[in-house]
Amino acid sequence: MEYAYTDIDGQEGIMLSGRFTYDDSRKFHDLLADWDIGARPDVRLDLRYLTFLDSAAIGMLFVLANRCRDAKGLVTVHNAQPYIVQTMRRVALDQYVEFR
């Protein structure tokens, strides 16, 4: 997985691309450390270039969603491929994030 900070609907967000797997856990946790959820509890994710996510990646997205929720924020997923949205819905992640 690669990530980059980008503009999403006029707000700062994060674009994830490639395959998001267990091997990306260190990189994802570094990303979380860089993004101050206390100051910016609303996280916009652009997933248009995400091609795959495994169970570990789903767990990492739950961690992000819970941290945002604890800070009174929300994760908003933008531009995800239909099969990525379907996967996220199957594991009930749609109860923790909003899709746009």
JSON list of C-alpha atoms in Angstrom, two decimals, residues 40-44 64-65 68-69 71-76 95-98 100:
[
{"chain": "A", "resi": 40, "resn": "ARG", "atom": "CA", "xyz": [-8.58, 16.45, 12.78]},
{"chain": "A", "resi": 41, "resn": "PRO", "atom": "CA", "xyz": [-11.06, 13.72, 13.81]},
{"chain": "A", "resi": 42, "resn": "ASP", "atom": "CA", "xyz": [-12.76, 13.62, 10.41]},
{"chain": "A", "resi": 43, "resn": "VAL", "atom": "CA", "xyz": [-10.66, 11.51, 8.06]},
{"chain": "A", "resi": 44, "resn": "ARG", "atom": "CA", "xyz": [-11.43, 11.37, 4.36]},
{"chain": "A", "resi": 64, "resn": "LEU", "atom": "CA", "xyz": [-8.91, 4.19, 12.42]},
{"chain": "A", "resi": 65, "resn": "ALA", "atom": "CA", "xyz": [-12.71, 4.35, 12.56]},
{"chain": "A", "resi": 68, "resn": "CYS", "atom": "CA", "xyz": [-12.06, 8.92, 14.89]},
{"chain": "A", "resi": 69, "resn": "ARG", "atom": "CA", "xyz": [-15.29, 7.99, 16.65]},
{"chain": "A", "resi": 71, "resn": "ALA", "atom": "CA", "xyz": [-12.53, 11.88, 18.98]},
{"chain": "A", "resi": 72, "resn": "LYS", "atom": "CA", "xyz": [-16.12, 12.68, 17.85]},
{"chain": "A", "resi": 73, "resn": "GLY", "atom": "CA", "xyz": [-15.16, 12.37, 14.19]},
{"chain": "A", "resi": 74, "resn": "LEU", "atom": "CA", "xyz": [-15.90, 10.16, 11.22]},
{"chain": "A", "resi": 75, "resn": "VAL", "atom": "CA", "xyz": [-14.11, 8.27, 8.47]},
{"chain": "A", "resi": 76, "resn": "THR", "atom": "CA", "xyz": [-15.52, 9.02, 5.04]},
{"chain": "A", "resi": 95, "resn": "GLN", "atom": "CA", "xyz": [-21.46, 0.78, 10.38]},
{"chain": "A", "resi": 96, "resn": "TYR", "atom": "CA", "xyz": [-18.27, 2.69, 11.24]},
{"chain": "A", "resi": 97, "resn": "VAL", "atom": "CA", "xyz": [-17.55, 4.62, 8.04]},
{"chain": "A", "resi": 98, "resn": "GLU", "atom": "CA", "xyz": [-19.55, 6.62, 5.55]},
{"chain": "A", "resi": 100, "resn": "ARG", "atom": "CA", "xyz": [-19.40, 8.71, -0.81]}
]
